[in-house]
Tab-separated table of C-alpha atoms in Angstrom:
chain	number	residue	atom	x	y	z
A	130	VAL	CA	128.747	-1.379	104.618
A	131	ILE	CA	125.126	-1.530	104.008
A	132	ASN	CA	124.809	2.215	104.041
A	133	PHE	CA	127.852	2.615	101.954
A	134	ALA	CA	126.747	0.436	99.534
A	135	SER	CA	122.864	1.794	99.214
A	136	THR	CA	124.757	5.460	98.752
A	137	PHE	CA	127.198	4.013	95.970
A	138	ILE	CA	124.452	2.640	94.105
A	139	GLU	CA	122.314	5.496	94.550
A	140	MET	CA	125.209	7.522	92.685
A	141	PHE	CA	124.006	6.069	89.866
A	142	SER	CA	120.572	5.404	90.186
A	143	THR	CA	119.290	7.865	87.875
A	144	THR	CA	119.522	7.521	83.526
A	145	ASP	CA	121.425	11.014	84.002
A	146	GLN	CA	123.605	9.994	86.788
A	147	ALA	CA	124.668	6.885	85.141
A	148	LEU	CA	125.384	7.720	81.740
A	149	THR	CA	127.079	10.850	83.470
A	150	GLY	CA	129.460	8.416	85.220
A	151	ILE	CA	130.081	6.778	81.664
A	152	ALA	CA	131.075	9.193	79.827
A	153	ILE	CA	133.560	10.358	82.155
A	154	LEU	CA	135.036	7.084	82.683
A	155	PHE	CA	134.939	6.621	78.502
A	156	ALA	CA	136.467	9.872	77.721
A	157	ILE	CA	139.294	9.371	80.392
A	158	GLY	CA	140.072	5.718	78.721
A	159	VAL	CA	139.879	7.148	75.278
A	160	ILE	CA	142.604	9.831	76.118
A	161	VAL	CA	144.915	7.468	77.823
A	162	THR	CA	144.489	4.836	74.831
A	163	SER	CA	144.951	7.697	72.132
A	164	LEU	CA	147.960	9.060	73.880
A	165	GLU	CA	149.524	5.506	73.994
A	166	LEU	CA	148.787	5.097	70.537
A	167	LEU	CA	150.535	8.319	69.726
A	168	VAL	CA	153.558	7.266	71.932
A	169	GLU	CA	153.430	4.016	69.395
A	170	ARG	CA	152.655	5.734	65.914
A	171	ARG	CA	156.071	5.089	64.464
A	172	ARG	CA	155.895	1.420	65.099
A	173	LEU	CA	152.620	1.144	64.001
A	174	TRP	CA	151.218	2.892	61.305
A	175	HIS	CA	154.154	5.183	60.050
A	176	GLU	CA	155.788	3.811	57.077
A	177	GLN	CA	158.381	2.080	59.470
A	178	GLY	CA	155.798	0.445	61.121
A	179	PHE	CA	154.108	-2.867	61.043
A	180	LEU	CA	150.656	-1.228	59.549
A	181	ALA	CA	152.432	1.113	57.146
A	182	TRP	CA	149.511	1.845	54.619
A	183	SER	CA	151.899	1.221	51.897
A	184	ILE	CA	151.254	-2.522	52.930
A	185	MET	CA	147.749	-2.304	54.602
A	186	GLY	CA	146.186	-0.261	51.856
A	187	ALA	CA	147.789	-2.330	49.125
A	188	GLY	CA	144.381	-4.245	48.442
A	189	TYR	CA	142.271	-1.215	48.528
A	190	SER	CA	144.055	0.758	45.999
A	191	ASP	CA	141.045	0.009	43.226
A	192	ARG	CA	138.337	0.323	45.822
A	193	MET	CA	139.318	3.954	47.104
A	194	GLN	CA	137.631	5.504	44.157
A	195	GLY	CA	135.378	8.759	44.625
A	196	PRO	CA	135.559	11.429	47.100
A	197	LEU	CA	134.759	9.259	49.966
A	198	GLY	CA	137.393	6.944	49.026
A	199	ARG	CA	139.539	9.637	48.525
A	200	CYS	CA	138.908	10.906	52.000
A	201	LEU	CA	139.275	7.724	53.628
A	202	ASN	CA	142.511	7.052	51.504
A	203	ALA	CA	143.754	10.576	52.837
A	204	SER	CA	142.665	9.652	56.599
A	205	CYS	CA	145.015	6.443	56.518
A	206	ARG	CA	148.216	8.325	55.718
A	207	PRO	CA	150.343	8.675	58.811
A	208	PHE	CA	150.259	12.354	59.734
A	209	VAL	CA	146.690	12.546	59.085
A	210	LEU	CA	146.055	9.894	61.268
A	211	ASP	CA	148.420	11.332	64.102
A	212	LEU	CA	146.178	14.356	63.702
A	213	LEU	CA	142.874	12.438	63.924
A	214	ILE	CA	143.918	10.596	66.790
A	215	GLY	CA	144.680	14.168	68.380
A	216	LEU	CA	141.512	15.259	67.530
A	217	ARG	CA	139.958	12.775	69.402
A	218	ILE	CA	141.976	13.332	72.393
A	219	LEU	CA	140.666	17.116	72.429
A	220	ALA	CA	137.051	15.862	71.442
A	221	SER	CA	137.483	13.407	74.676
A	222	ILE	CA	138.425	16.416	76.738
A	223	LEU	CA	135.431	18.583	75.626
A	224	LEU	CA	133.299	15.519	76.318
A	225	ILE	CA	134.427	15.838	79.913
A	226	LEU	CA	133.806	19.685	79.922
A	227	PHE	CA	130.598	19.324	78.374
A	228	VAL	CA	129.363	16.573	80.750
A	229	ALA	CA	130.695	19.025	83.722
A	230	ILE	CA	128.392	21.745	82.604
A	231	ASN	CA	125.693	19.294	81.984
A	232	ALA	CA	125.327	20.306	78.200
A	233	ASN	CA	124.861	18.129	75.361
A	234	PHE	CA	127.920	15.963	74.419
A	235	VAL	CA	126.538	14.942	70.681
A	236	VAL	CA	129.353	16.550	69.311
A	237	PRO	CA	132.206	15.847	70.944
A	238	LEU	CA	131.227	12.295	70.732
A	239	VAL	CA	130.227	12.053	67.141
A	240	VAL	CA	134.105	13.319	66.456
A	241	THR	CA	135.529	10.743	68.810
A	242	MET	CA	133.150	8.006	67.264
A	243	LEU	CA	134.241	9.071	63.954
A	244	VAL	CA	137.932	8.407	64.838
A	245	HIS	CA	136.909	5.372	66.197
A	246	LEU	CA	135.917	3.883	63.274
A	247	ILE	CA	138.777	5.017	61.163
A	248	VAL	CA	141.094	3.587	63.452
A	249	HIS	CA	139.380	0.409	64.098
A	250	TRP	CA	139.403	-0.072	60.423
A	251	ARG	CA	142.815	1.185	59.888
A	252	LEU	CA	144.450	-0.817	62.527
A	253	ARG	CA	142.316	-3.447	62.874
A	254	TYR	CA	145.457	-5.900	63.697
A	255	MET	CA	145.830	-4.198	66.824
A	256	LEU	CA	142.541	-4.193	68.323
A	257	ASP	CA	141.735	-6.335	71.403
A	258	GLY	CA	138.650	-6.655	73.625
A	259	SER	CA	138.804	-3.529	75.456
A	260	ASP	CA	138.475	-1.571	72.197
A	261	LYS	CA	135.305	-3.740	71.140
A	262	MET	CA	134.028	-2.613	74.677
A	263	SER	CA	135.043	1.026	74.066
A	264	GLY	CA	133.216	0.812	70.787
A	265	LEU	CA	129.850	-0.368	72.240
A	266	VAL	CA	130.183	1.905	74.978
A	267	GLY	CA	131.008	4.867	72.935
A	268	PHE	CA	128.036	4.217	70.682
A	269	THR	CA	125.644	3.563	73.235
A	270	LEU	CA	126.820	7.019	74.484
A	271	LEU	CA	125.963	8.596	71.687
A	272	ILE	CA	122.755	7.066	71.008
A	273	SER	CA	121.681	8.359	74.385
A	274	ALA	CA	122.821	11.666	74.029
A	275	VAL	CA	121.183	12.173	70.470
A	276	PHE	CA	117.861	10.860	72.314
A	277	ARG	CA	118.661	13.205	75.383
A	278	ASP	CA	114.875	13.372	75.901
A	279	ASP	CA	113.551	9.987	75.426
A	280	HIS	CA	113.822	8.330	78.826
A	281	ILE	CA	113.005	4.933	77.227
A	282	ILE	CA	115.833	5.069	74.940
A	283	ARG	CA	118.435	5.866	77.759
A	284	VAL	CA	116.823	2.986	79.973
A	285	ALA	CA	117.358	0.787	76.905
A	286	ALA	CA	121.062	1.728	76.338
A	287	LEU	CA	122.124	1.382	80.067
A	288	SER	CA	120.244	-2.279	79.778
A	289	PHE	CA	122.040	-2.960	76.557
A	290	LEU	CA	125.510	-2.032	78.207
A	291	THR	CA	124.630	-3.820	81.232
A	292	ALA	CA	123.655	-7.117	79.232
A	293	GLN	CA	127.007	-6.996	77.063
A	294	LEU	CA	129.057	-6.800	80.172
A	295	THR	CA	127.103	-9.928	82.100
A	296	LEU	CA	127.549	-11.554	78.467
A	297	CYS	CA	131.011	-10.788	78.104
A	298	TYR	CA	131.720	-12.286	81.844
A	299	ALA	CA	129.516	-15.217	81.102
A	300	VAL	CA	130.999	-16.126	77.918
A	301	ALA	CA	134.868	-15.588	79.284
A	302	GLY	CA	133.898	-17.915	82.519
A	303	LEU	CA	131.784	-20.533	80.434
A	304	ALA	CA	135.033	-20.840	78.224
A	305	LYS	CA	137.380	-21.475	80.973
A	306	ALA	CA	134.861	-23.749	82.927
A	307	ALA	CA	134.587	-25.644	80.220
A	308	THR	CA	138.561	-26.348	80.307
A	309	ALA	CA	140.398	-28.730	82.685
A	310	SER	CA	143.586	-26.469	82.562
A	311	TRP	CA	141.603	-23.614	83.840
A	312	TRP	CA	140.160	-25.967	86.802
A	313	ASN	CA	143.325	-27.286	87.656
A	314	GLY	CA	145.330	-24.150	87.443
A	315	ARG	CA	147.957	-24.900	84.880
A	316	ALA	CA	146.159	-22.301	82.253
A	317	LEU	CA	146.971	-19.352	84.489
A	318	GLN	CA	150.303	-20.864	85.742
A	319	GLY	CA	151.334	-21.237	81.641
A	320	THR	CA	150.197	-17.348	81.015
A	321	LEU	CA	152.014	-16.148	84.145
A	322	GLY	CA	155.063	-17.882	82.871
A	323	THR	CA	155.404	-15.843	79.543
A	324	VAL	CA	157.321	-12.749	79.488
A	325	VAL	CA	154.622	-10.580	77.867
A	326	PHE	CA	151.590	-11.872	79.716
A	327	GLY	CA	152.955	-12.889	82.977
A	328	VAL	CA	155.263	-12.029	85.922
A	329	PRO	CA	158.456	-14.662	86.418
A	330	THR	CA	157.834	-14.035	90.247
A	331	LEU	CA	154.613	-14.667	90.018
A	332	HIS	CA	154.746	-17.884	88.095
A	333	LEU	CA	157.819	-19.399	90.318
A	334	PHE	CA	155.239	-18.555	93.314
A	335	GLY	CA	152.308	-20.469	91.186
A	336	VAL	CA	154.992	-23.428	90.281
A	337	ARG	CA	155.779	-23.761	94.353
A	338	PHE	CA	152.121	-23.290	95.497
A	339	PRO	CA	150.240	-24.677	92.948
A	340	MET	CA	146.747	-24.365	94.963
A	341	MET	CA	147.282	-20.846	94.518
A	342	THR	CA	147.094	-20.682	91.250
A	343	ARG	CA	143.965	-23.229	91.385
A	344	ALA	CA	142.331	-20.749	93.742
A	345	ALA	CA	142.783	-17.850	91.712
A	346	SER	CA	141.658	-19.630	88.787
A	347	TRP	CA	138.576	-20.958	90.565
A	348	CYS	CA	137.847	-16.954	91.733
A	349	VAL	CA	138.082	-16.109	88.206
A	350	ILE	CA	135.892	-18.261	86.704
A	351	LEU	CA	133.084	-18.011	89.887
A	352	PHE	CA	133.528	-14.107	89.401
A	353	GLU	CA	132.363	-14.290	85.453
A	354	LEU	CA	130.029	-16.732	85.975
A	355	SER	CA	128.129	-15.266	88.956
A	356	PHE	CA	128.142	-11.746	87.704
A	357	PRO	CA	124.549	-11.894	87.246
A	358	LEU	CA	124.325	-12.042	90.785
A	359	ALA	CA	125.188	-8.102	90.915
A	360	LEU	CA	121.899	-7.320	89.019
A	361	VAL	CA	119.526	-8.899	91.256
A	362	GLY	CA	121.261	-9.134	94.663
A	363	ALA	CA	121.221	-6.374	97.647
A	364	PRO	CA	123.315	-3.151	96.963
A	365	THR	CA	125.869	-4.822	99.144
A	366	VAL	CA	126.227	-7.694	96.961
A	367	THR	CA	126.208	-5.440	93.541
A	368	VAL	CA	128.815	-3.100	95.133
A	369	SER	CA	131.210	-6.020	96.058
A	370	TYR	CA	130.821	-7.462	92.914
A	371	LEU	CA	131.920	-4.184	91.344
A	372	ILE	CA	134.724	-3.969	93.881
A	373	ALA	CA	135.744	-7.495	92.779
A	374	GLY	CA	135.440	-6.380	88.958
A	375	ILE	CA	137.653	-3.219	89.736
A	376	LEU	CA	140.472	-5.813	91.688
A	377	PHE	CA	140.447	-7.989	88.709
A	378	HIS	CA	141.015	-5.832	86.045
A	379	VAL	CA	143.743	-3.744	88.415
A	380	GLY	CA	145.191	-7.548	88.373
A	381	VAL	CA	144.924	-8.177	84.805
A	382	ALA	CA	146.536	-4.929	83.845
A	383	ALA	CA	149.055	-5.025	87.020
A	384	VAL	CA	149.909	-8.666	85.720
A	385	MET	CA	148.904	-8.787	82.012
A	386	GLY	CA	149.867	-5.446	81.237
A	387	PHE	CA	145.806	-5.110	79.385
A	388	ASN	CA	145.237	-1.922	81.061
A	389	SER	CA	142.744	-0.069	78.553
A	390	PHE	CA	140.536	-3.027	79.924
A	391	LEU	CA	140.586	-1.255	83.086
A	392	TYR	CA	139.321	1.809	81.592
A	393	PHE	CA	136.613	0.650	79.350
A	394	PHE	CA	135.231	-2.085	81.706
A	395	VAL	CA	134.918	-0.486	84.420
A	396	ALA	CA	133.347	2.621	82.343
A	397	THR	CA	130.046	-0.028	82.279
A	398	TYR	CA	129.928	-0.157	86.120
A	399	PRO	CA	127.558	2.690	86.379
A	400	ALA	CA	125.088	0.993	84.059
A	401	VAL	CA	125.100	-2.054	86.200
A	402	CYS	CA	124.443	0.081	89.118
A	403	TYR	CA	121.719	1.671	87.455
A	404	THR	CA	120.287	-1.736	86.212
A	405	SER	CA	120.465	-3.058	89.591
A	406	SER	CA	118.722	-0.663	91.206
A	407	ALA	CA	115.904	-0.460	88.734
A	408	LEU	CA	115.543	-4.187	89.018
A	409	ARG	CA	115.657	-3.729	92.634
A	410	THR	CA	113.016	-0.909	93.162
A	411	GLY	CA	111.151	-1.379	89.931
A	412	VAL	CA	111.275	2.039	88.974
A	413	LEU	CA	112.941	3.568	85.921
A	414	VAL	CA	114.143	7.091	86.910
B	186	MET	CA	102.424	5.905	63.469
B	187	ASP	CA	103.337	8.084	65.938
B	188	PRO	CA	107.258	9.204	64.731
B	189	VAL	CA	108.660	9.423	68.194
B	190	LEU	CA	107.237	5.854	69.438
B	191	PHE	CA	108.358	4.502	65.820
B	192	LEU	CA	111.940	5.939	66.158
B	193	ARG	CA	112.073	4.480	70.046
B	194	SER	CA	111.074	1.125	68.613
B	195	ALA	CA	113.470	1.104	65.912
B	196	VAL	CA	116.606	2.146	68.329
B	197	ILE	CA	115.658	-0.374	70.882
B	198	LEU	CA	115.219	-3.010	67.775
B	199	PHE	CA	118.723	-1.659	67.174
B	200	PHE	CA	120.215	-2.731	70.449
B	201	MET	CA	118.531	-5.947	70.365
B	202	ALA	CA	120.098	-7.084	67.159
B	203	TRP	CA	123.136	-5.901	68.038
B	204	LEU	CA	123.185	-8.005	71.168
B	205	LEU	CA	121.903	-10.823	69.224
B	206	LEU	CA	124.710	-10.442	66.797
B	207	THR	CA	127.136	-10.628	69.904
B	208	VAL	CA	125.623	-13.316	70.988
B	209	LEU	CA	125.482	-15.582	67.648
B	210	THR	CA	129.500	-14.706	67.079
B	211	GLN	CA	130.167	-16.208	70.595
B	212	PHE	CA	129.937	-19.650	68.845
B	213	LYS	CA	132.431	-21.055	66.840
B	214	GLY	CA	131.383	-21.719	62.981
B	215	SER	CA	130.569	-20.651	59.799
B	216	LEU	CA	127.773	-18.239	61.129
B	217	ARG	CA	130.230	-16.368	63.087
B	218	TYR	CA	132.680	-16.249	60.185
B	219	LYS	CA	129.960	-14.800	58.031
B	220	ILE	CA	129.002	-11.645	60.843
B	221	LYS	CA	133.099	-11.286	61.445
B	222	THR	CA	133.367	-10.632	57.609
B	223	TYR	CA	130.590	-8.178	57.630
B	224	ASP	CA	131.890	-6.448	60.972
B	225	VAL	CA	134.594	-4.045	59.113
B	226	PHE	CA	134.556	-1.629	62.165
B	227	SER	CA	135.005	-4.550	64.836
B	228	LEU	CA	132.043	-3.603	66.406
B	229	ILE	CA	130.759	-7.143	67.326
B	230	PRO	CA	133.388	-8.585	70.235
B	231	ILE	CA	134.273	-11.921	70.960
B	232	TRP	CA	134.599	-12.230	74.706
B	233	THR	CA	136.523	-15.793	74.937
B	234	PHE	CA	139.629	-13.957	76.755
B	235	PHE	CA	142.527	-16.408	76.998
B	236	ALA	CA	140.055	-19.466	76.961
B	237	PRO	CA	139.740	-22.112	76.361
B	238	ARG	CA	143.121	-22.086	75.438
B	239	PRO	CA	145.596	-19.130	77.125
B	240	THR	CA	148.327	-18.138	75.766
B	241	THR	CA	151.273	-20.113	77.483
B	242	CYS	CA	154.349	-19.462	75.521
B	243	ASP	CA	155.584	-15.760	74.000
B	244	LEU	CA	156.491	-15.055	70.459
B	245	CYS	CA	159.621	-13.153	69.793
B	246	LEU	CA	160.863	-11.169	66.815
B	247	LYS	CA	164.376	-11.596	65.884
B	248	VAL	CA	166.562	-9.921	63.132
B	249	ARG	CA	170.004	-10.567	61.769
B	250	ASP	CA	171.961	-8.804	59.400
B	251	ILE	CA	173.542	-10.625	56.317
B	252	TYR	CA	177.030	-9.409	54.842
B	253	PRO	CA	178.021	-9.734	51.345
B	254	SER	CA	180.509	-12.153	51.852
B	255	GLY	CA	177.702	-14.582	53.094
B	256	GLU	CA	178.492	-14.072	56.622
B	257	LEU	CA	175.586	-13.979	59.057
B	258	GLY	CA	175.346	-11.481	62.136
B	259	PRO	CA	174.099	-12.211	65.198
B	260	TRP	CA	170.626	-12.538	66.083
B	261	ARG	CA	168.644	-9.565	67.971
B	262	THR	CA	165.391	-9.681	69.358
B	263	VAL	CA	163.017	-6.672	68.565
B	264	GLU	CA	161.649	-5.614	71.904
B	265	THR	CA	158.015	-5.491	71.355
B	266	ASN	CA	156.902	-5.466	74.950
B	267	PRO	CA	159.064	-4.741	77.855
B	268	PRO	CA	158.672	-6.691	81.471
B	269	ARG	CA	156.039	-5.616	83.589
B	270	ARG	CA	156.205	-2.574	85.384
B	271	ILE	CA	153.823	-1.346	88.037
B	272	PHE	CA	152.745	1.848	85.640
B	273	HIS	CA	151.387	-0.576	83.170
B	274	ILE	CA	148.055	-0.455	85.311
B	275	LEU	CA	147.241	2.829	83.764
B	276	TRP	CA	150.185	3.109	80.851
B	277	ASN	CA	151.495	0.541	78.702
B	278	PRO	CA	151.440	1.801	75.408
B	279	GLN	CA	154.182	-1.108	73.985
B	280	ARG	CA	151.635	-3.627	74.477
B	281	ARG	CA	149.622	-2.374	71.361
B	282	THR	CA	152.725	-3.111	69.268
B	283	HIS	CA	153.190	-7.028	70.732
B	284	PHE	CA	149.433	-7.191	70.102
B	285	VAL	CA	150.026	-6.413	66.470
B	286	LEU	CA	152.961	-8.733	66.478
B	287	LEU	CA	150.603	-11.623	67.913
B	288	ASN	CA	147.814	-11.073	65.530
B	289	LEU	CA	150.204	-11.049	62.444
B	290	SER	CA	151.534	-14.270	63.531
B	291	CYS	CA	148.398	-15.727	63.914
B	292	HIS	CA	148.131	-16.014	60.104
B	293	LEU	CA	150.775	-18.778	60.680
B	294	SER	CA	149.632	-22.200	61.613
B	295	SER	CA	150.855	-23.281	64.960
B	296	ALA	CA	152.566	-26.598	63.671
B	297	PRO	CA	153.277	-24.970	60.078
B	298	GLY	CA	154.155	-27.382	56.821
B	299	PRO	CA	155.983	-26.137	54.003
B	300	ALA	CA	152.698	-25.218	52.020
B	301	ASP	CA	151.870	-22.902	55.166
B	302	PHE	CA	155.332	-21.225	55.302
B	303	GLN	CA	154.418	-20.346	51.609
B	304	TYR	CA	151.201	-19.210	52.281
B	305	PHE	CA	152.683	-17.123	55.058
B	306	LYS	CA	155.099	-15.455	52.685
B	307	ARG	CA	152.326	-14.390	50.446
B	308	SER	CA	150.191	-12.751	53.124
B	309	VAL	CA	149.910	-9.294	54.269
B	310	ALA	CA	150.988	-10.417	57.870
B	311	TYR	CA	154.474	-11.411	56.608
B	312	ARG	CA	154.429	-7.934	54.279
B	313	ALA	CA	153.791	-5.994	57.492
B	314	ILE	CA	156.823	-8.012	59.670
B	315	ARG	CA	158.973	-7.477	56.728
B	316	ASN	CA	158.570	-3.702	56.428
B	317	LEU	CA	159.125	-3.224	60.160
B	318	VAL	CA	162.378	-5.235	59.800
B	319	MET	CA	163.451	-3.520	56.915
B	320	HIS	CA	163.474	-0.381	58.778
B	321	LEU	CA	164.915	-1.671	61.813
B	322	PRO	CA	168.683	-0.114	62.499
B	323	ARG	CA	171.260	-2.417	61.004
B	324	SER	CA	175.385	-2.675	59.976
B	325	PRO	CA	175.833	-0.127	57.178
B	326	LEU	CA	178.133	-3.112	55.780
B	327	ALA	CA	174.723	-5.428	55.647
B	328	SER	CA	173.287	-6.548	51.952
B	329	ALA	CA	170.459	-8.386	53.567
B	330	CYS	CA	168.762	-9.151	56.638
B	331	GLN	CA	166.472	-11.963	58.034
B	332	PHE	CA	163.965	-12.489	60.525
B	333	CYS	CA	162.677	-15.356	62.577
B	334	PHE	CA	159.693	-15.883	64.976
B	335	MET	CA	161.002	-18.053	68.322
B	336	ALA	CA	158.449	-19.617	70.706
B	337	VAL	CA	159.656	-18.872	73.927
B	338	TRP	CA	158.224	-20.396	77.076
B	339	ARG	CA	159.242	-20.884	80.995
B	340	THR	CA	159.964	-24.117	82.407
B	341	PRO	CA	158.618	-25.031	86.018
B	342	GLN	CA	162.195	-24.020	87.294
B	343	GLY	CA	161.782	-20.677	85.891
B	344	GLU	CA	163.925	-21.175	82.945
B	345	LEU	CA	163.431	-19.702	79.399
B	346	GLN	CA	163.253	-22.002	76.522
B	347	SER	CA	162.511	-21.609	73.126
B	348	LYS	CA	162.362	-23.123	69.884
B	349	PRO	CA	162.229	-21.715	66.119
B	350	MET	CA	159.132	-21.320	64.159
B	351	PHE	CA	159.461	-19.666	61.188
B	352	LEU	CA	162.534	-18.167	58.726
B	353	SER	CA	162.066	-15.679	56.651
B	354	ASP	CA	163.637	-15.247	53.306
B	355	LYS	CA	166.864	-13.297	52.903
B	356	LEU	CA	165.346	-9.683	52.579
B	357	ILE	CA	167.816	-7.771	50.325
B	358	VAL	CA	168.443	-4.167	51.437
B	359	SER	CA	168.909	-1.762	48.889
B	360	GLU	CA	171.734	0.504	48.606
B	361	ASP	CA	169.320	3.847	48.956
B	362	GLU	CA	167.726	2.173	52.320
B	363	THR	CA	171.301	1.452	53.825
B	364	ARG	CA	172.195	4.522	53.076
B	365	LYS	CA	169.036	6.065	54.630
B	366	HIS	CA	169.860	3.642	57.614
B	367	GLU	CA	173.289	4.974	58.076
B	368	THR	CA	172.094	8.663	58.336
B	369	SER	CA	169.007	8.670	60.313
B	370	ARG	CA	169.919	5.415	62.678
B	371	VAL	CA	166.462	5.039	63.337
B	372	GLU	CA	165.275	6.073	66.885
B	373	SER	CA	161.803	4.283	66.605
B	374	MET	CA	162.764	0.846	67.359
B	375	SER	CA	164.831	-0.718	70.214
B	376	VAL	CA	166.604	-3.700	69.206
B	377	GLY	CA	168.055	-5.817	72.403
B	378	GLY	CA	171.653	-7.330	71.866
B	379	PRO	CA	172.974	-10.429	70.562
B	380	VAL	CA	171.275	-13.818	71.828
């Protein structure tokens, strides 16, 4: 187990290896979420959808002046947005190919992140935490790709992602720990009872065995609050936390349907491997 | 100053500023509000998922037709998020639509009074929901339609209970729109059977 953990951490022990891992996972996440958006385009941003431009753009008509304004206005039209998201898929595929041949992936990443900005501005009512994480990962990758020869900037980029992930888990854990309903399991039980974020069978199981929902809540709080140990612990501790994290996000996706968290949060895990390795050895490779 | 060093320092400062803004945004208050006002691309996250108070009830969008005689059609559920399936671990496009509905409904307070209803009816959120509802398939005989939000929750015994939260105005359907719906029978949104 110790050997496996050490080997796993070593896979991402240099900035190149960690950023490569992050780029591939990020690109896969972008491809899947972009395809999901295209599947739902009619209900989201086409004229018959919630976020039709005739509704959402009404307040911007006077501000859409000049070449840039007109360009932005055009990019918000349904079919242009379809094309842009299609372009983002293509750029993400290229990103994976560029990573595979060890080429600089600035161009596909610039395209991906430009579309990201347009989508985030245009479809802001649709965004969740995973979209915010995808923005953090994407722009950090972009900066590290632009300054490909500056080792310190690449280390800073990986440290930034690790800090954001640790902060994310810490804030989520603290907010839960400060609430009685999370400690006694009622919060989780209530969420499991919803049609949208729950599973009826699990809800009934939780009602029948309240100790189980309480234990699950405690595990989530403990995992989130103690995540910094993954950075300073031995390789086995780091790998255990990352496996627990993957299982946690798989569970959240399976029970609550938040699948994109799995892609974009796990995409930051190579940064955790790198940071923990650097902190342990004191060497910034 | 060495330009490389200057650029490096600038990038590191940028990362530090981004992290600091993220930390500051985690605290409720006017500072968070100010930061989020300028965060038009949603690059500064708030990380308190499902805490401190998680979602314990569902929001359900229902629509009904209104006929020229004043007769009301049955309420139908607009399916925005299907029950959980195992493939949702990797692929779950419909959650986006439901998330939009949840975010739009946030503009309505949890215990709304008459003033809140009026405020909501003037909001972009209301117009967005109305737009979707007006494009749903409906009876060609209907002269108007109406939508409502229902809060749905599960009792400890596993039974679903619901209560109405918001009832829209009567939305008049123009003849052009009715004709359009008769011909196209909009395939974009599935609508469940009578409730």
